[in-house]
Tab-separated table of C-alpha atoms in Angstrom:
chain	number	residue	atom	x	y	z
A	1	MET	CA	19.520	12.872	-5.276
A	2	GLU	CA	17.368	10.494	-7.331
A	3	ILE	CA	18.915	6.696	-7.487
A	4	LYS	CA	19.238	5.507	-10.490
A	5	THR	CA	18.616	1.511	-10.464
A	6	LYS	CA	16.894	-0.889	-12.575
A	7	PRO	CA	13.444	-1.654	-10.554
A	8	VAL	CA	12.939	-5.194	-9.213
A	9	TYR	CA	9.280	-6.162	-8.573
A	10	GLU	CA	8.420	-9.221	-6.658
A	11	ILE	CA	4.752	-10.163	-7.204
A	12	ILE	CA	3.247	-12.991	-4.992
A	13	ASP	CA	-0.329	-14.339	-5.550
A	14	ASN	CA	-1.944	-15.897	-2.815
A	15	PHE	CA	0.205	-14.429	-0.437
A	16	LEU	CA	-1.860	-15.364	2.716
A	17	SER	CA	-3.937	-18.141	3.250
A	18	LYS	CA	-7.819	-18.055	2.210
A	19	GLU	CA	-8.985	-17.741	5.770
A	20	ASP	CA	-6.545	-14.940	6.723
A	21	HIS	CA	-7.479	-12.998	3.380
A	22	TYR	CA	-11.047	-13.609	3.779
A	23	ARG	CA	-11.041	-11.994	7.660
A	24	ILE	CA	-8.828	-8.992	6.798
A	25	LYS	CA	-11.363	-8.347	3.615
A	26	LYS	CA	-14.414	-8.520	5.829
A	27	ASP	CA	-12.866	-6.542	8.905
A	28	LEU	CA	-11.976	-3.724	6.399
A	29	GLU	CA	-15.503	-3.893	4.240
A	30	ASN	CA	-17.175	-3.559	8.097
A	31	ARG	CA	-19.444	-0.411	7.984
A	32	ASN	CA	-17.742	0.285	11.456
A	33	PHE	CA	-14.286	0.515	10.285
A	34	GLU	CA	-13.012	4.302	10.562
A	35	TRP	CA	-11.904	5.664	7.465
A	36	HIS	CA	-10.063	9.151	7.190
A	37	PHE	CA	-10.653	11.333	4.051
A	38	SER	CA	-7.457	12.631	2.185
A	39	PRO	CA	-7.743	15.218	-0.442
A	40	LYS	CA	-4.597	13.664	-2.271
A	41	SER	CA	-3.771	9.759	-3.050
A	42	GLY	CA	-0.078	9.784	-2.387
A	43	HIS	CA	2.621	12.591	-1.233
A	44	PRO	CA	1.741	15.604	0.569
A	45	THR	CA	3.618	17.555	-2.108
A	46	GLU	CA	0.701	16.679	-4.883
A	47	LYS	CA	-1.774	19.336	-5.682
A	48	GLU	CA	-5.435	18.963	-5.163
A	49	GLU	CA	-7.291	17.806	-7.968
A	50	LEU	CA	-11.224	16.804	-8.051
A	51	TYR	CA	-10.203	12.915	-8.950
A	52	ASN	CA	-6.871	12.694	-6.628
A	53	TYR	CA	-8.511	11.526	-3.480
A	54	GLN	CA	-8.498	8.686	-1.526
A	55	TYR	CA	-10.017	7.412	2.079
A	56	PHE	CA	-6.959	5.821	4.727
A	57	HIS	CA	-6.790	4.421	7.975
A	58	PRO	CA	-3.374	4.489	9.483
A	59	MET	CA	-2.367	1.100	11.441
A	60	TYR	CA	0.813	1.782	12.746
A	61	TYR	CA	3.488	5.082	12.142
A	62	HIS	CA	7.182	4.347	13.718
A	63	GLN	CA	7.148	8.160	14.520
A	64	GLY	CA	4.869	9.158	17.369
A	65	PRO	CA	4.720	5.993	17.701
A	66	TYR	CA	1.177	5.313	16.560
A	67	LYS	CA	-0.695	2.123	16.637
A	68	SER	CA	-4.417	1.858	15.883
A	69	ARG	CA	-6.734	-0.295	17.808
A	70	HIS	CA	-7.360	-2.010	14.405
A	71	PHE	CA	-3.585	-2.992	14.084
A	72	PRO	CA	-4.502	-6.711	15.041
A	73	ILE	CA	-6.327	-7.154	11.547
A	74	VAL	CA	-3.102	-6.533	9.534
A	75	GLN	CA	-1.165	-9.110	11.904
A	76	PRO	CA	-1.361	-11.935	9.505
A	77	LEU	CA	0.701	-10.018	7.152
A	78	ILE	CA	3.428	-9.235	9.723
A	79	THR	CA	3.360	-12.784	10.729
A	80	LYS	CA	4.053	-13.722	7.118
A	81	LEU	CA	6.798	-11.009	6.199
A	82	LYS	CA	8.636	-11.351	9.451
A	83	PRO	CA	10.202	-7.658	9.430
A	84	VAL	CA	12.679	-6.452	11.618
A	85	ILE	CA	11.298	-2.843	11.639
A	86	LEU	CA	7.917	-1.503	10.960
A	87	ILE	CA	7.931	1.918	9.609
A	88	ARG	CA	4.332	2.535	8.193
A	89	ILE	CA	1.487	0.184	7.621
A	90	LYS	CA	-2.012	2.221	6.127
A	91	VAL	CA	-5.037	0.902	4.300
A	92	ASN	CA	-5.966	2.661	1.715
A	93	ALA	CA	-9.644	2.706	-0.322
A	94	THR	CA	-9.966	4.310	-3.914
A	95	MET	CA	-13.178	5.259	-5.155
A	96	TRP	CA	-15.113	4.257	-8.323
A	97	SER	CA	-15.291	6.510	-11.347
A	98	LYS	CA	-16.215	6.163	-14.973
A	99	LYS	CA	-12.573	5.906	-16.113
A	100	ILE	CA	-9.111	4.636	-14.515
A	101	ILE	CA	-7.395	7.651	-13.224
A	102	GLU	CA	-3.675	7.261	-12.360
A	103	TYR	CA	-2.524	9.148	-9.458
A	104	PRO	CA	0.766	11.010	-9.239
A	105	VAL	CA	4.006	8.932	-8.490
A	106	HIS	CA	5.664	8.908	-5.243
A	107	ASN	CA	7.857	7.466	-2.584
A	108	ASP	CA	5.959	6.142	0.675
A	109	THR	CA	9.072	7.544	2.768
A	110	ASP	CA	12.863	8.515	2.267
A	111	ILE	CA	13.921	5.719	4.823
A	112	LYS	CA	15.691	2.518	2.801
A	113	CYS	CA	13.289	-0.116	3.190
A	114	LYS	CA	10.858	-2.250	1.488
A	115	THR	CA	7.543	-1.378	0.123
A	116	GLY	CA	4.895	-3.772	-0.034
A	117	ILE	CA	1.614	-3.528	-0.907
A	118	TYR	CA	-1.133	-6.066	-0.272
A	119	ILE	CA	-4.237	-6.170	-2.681
A	120	ILE	CA	-7.645	-6.815	-0.802
A	121	ASP	CA	-9.860	-7.547	-4.102
A	122	THR	CA	-9.743	-7.885	-7.642
A	123	THR	CA	-10.488	-4.899	-9.740
A	124	ASP	CA	-9.560	-3.126	-12.907
A	125	GLY	CA	-7.564	-0.341	-10.762
A	126	TYR	CA	-3.867	-1.285	-10.508
A	127	THR	CA	-0.281	-0.234	-9.195
A	128	TYR	CA	1.950	0.971	-11.592
A	129	PHE	CA	5.838	2.403	-11.224
A	130	LYS	CA	7.648	5.543	-13.141
A	131	ASP	CA	9.327	3.101	-15.425
A	132	GLY	CA	6.169	1.909	-17.030
A	133	GLN	CA	5.404	-1.431	-15.291
A	134	ARG	CA	2.023	-2.318	-14.503
A	135	ILE	CA	0.294	-4.743	-11.862
A	136	ASP	CA	-3.078	-5.535	-11.676
A	137	SER	CA	-5.162	-5.586	-8.682
A	138	ILE	CA	-5.544	-9.347	-7.777
A	139	ALA	CA	-6.873	-10.108	-4.528
A	140	ASN	CA	-4.605	-11.861	-2.355
A	141	ARG	CA	-1.349	-10.678	-4.169
A	142	PHE	CA	1.538	-8.999	-2.511
A	143	ILE	CA	4.006	-6.621	-4.413
A	144	SER	CA	7.166	-5.676	-2.929
A	145	PHE	CA	9.630	-3.573	-4.164
A	146	ASP	CA	12.669	-1.358	-2.831
A	147	SER	CA	11.157	2.008	-1.293
A	148	HIS	CA	13.138	4.549	-3.665
A	149	HIS	CA	11.120	3.242	-6.778
A	150	LYS	CA	8.290	5.907	-7.700
A	151	HIS	CA	4.744	4.235	-7.986
A	152	ALA	CA	1.235	5.195	-7.564
A	153	GLY	CA	-2.242	3.583	-7.819
A	154	THR	CA	-5.646	4.294	-9.732
A	155	ASN	CA	-9.092	4.462	-8.775
A	156	LEU	CA	-11.344	1.603	-10.491
A	157	THR	CA	-14.321	1.211	-12.667
A	158	SER	CA	-15.077	-2.271	-11.964
A	159	ALA	CA	-16.333	-1.794	-8.198
A	160	LYS	CA	-17.338	0.533	-5.554
A	161	ARG	CA	-14.026	0.511	-4.340
A	162	ARG	CA	-10.181	-0.677	-4.343
A	163	LEU	CA	-8.505	-1.717	-1.043
A	164	ILE	CA	-4.759	-2.202	-0.281
A	165	VAL	CA	-2.649	-2.366	2.572
A	166	ASN	CA	0.650	-0.523	2.244
A	167	ILE	CA	3.455	-1.398	4.328
A	168	ASN	CA	6.960	0.167	4.478
A	169	TYR	CA	9.376	-2.315	6.497
A	170	MET	CA	12.782	-3.356	6.923
A	171	GLN	CA	13.969	-6.903	6.947
A	172	ASP	CA	17.729	-8.316	7.723
A	173	GLU	CA	19.178	-7.775	4.485
A	174	ILE	CA	18.518	-3.899	4.378
A	175	LEU	CA	20.137	-3.723	8.048
A	176	ASN	CA	23.091	-5.710	6.972
A	177	GLU	CA	24.079	-3.423	4.041
A	178	LYS	CA	27.640	-1.317	4.404
A	179	ASP	CA	26.419	1.651	2.675
A	180	VAL	CA	22.633	2.523	3.700
A	181	GLN	CA	21.437	4.900	1.577
A	182	THR	CA	18.271	7.320	2.795
């Protein structure tokens, strides 16, 4: 069952201090940082297409549980968000192309929570939503929305790659709801 609600997005520019943002950016851009290849950009049900791919690094999964040795890189984000429960943290890297390609929309999880997208660098790539809303990639910007809102990213034409940190988390207001939907 698809939930029909008007999407609400919170966009916070200059989310972290300049120092914390710079440290995260430099750590993720380090040539020794470990990346994994994914032949799809989002949900496992997507079909594989030539330009629908990304590199990613799993930082944290509540199922397993799994925590990357690089987890301390994202600690400033966690400290700022103050989540009650972390569901997943993943870093995504999409690559340059001659034209912008919108990847298929998806939900990160079926768990009722918040989805956060922290943007590492300013590029002409963007995040977009099923309702048509488009949010530009601006360094140190944080986008937050309910996890049931379908979204996706794009590649870029203005730099070598687009880096974002994707976080799924719960805060007090979700845990205190009487009618929790999944």
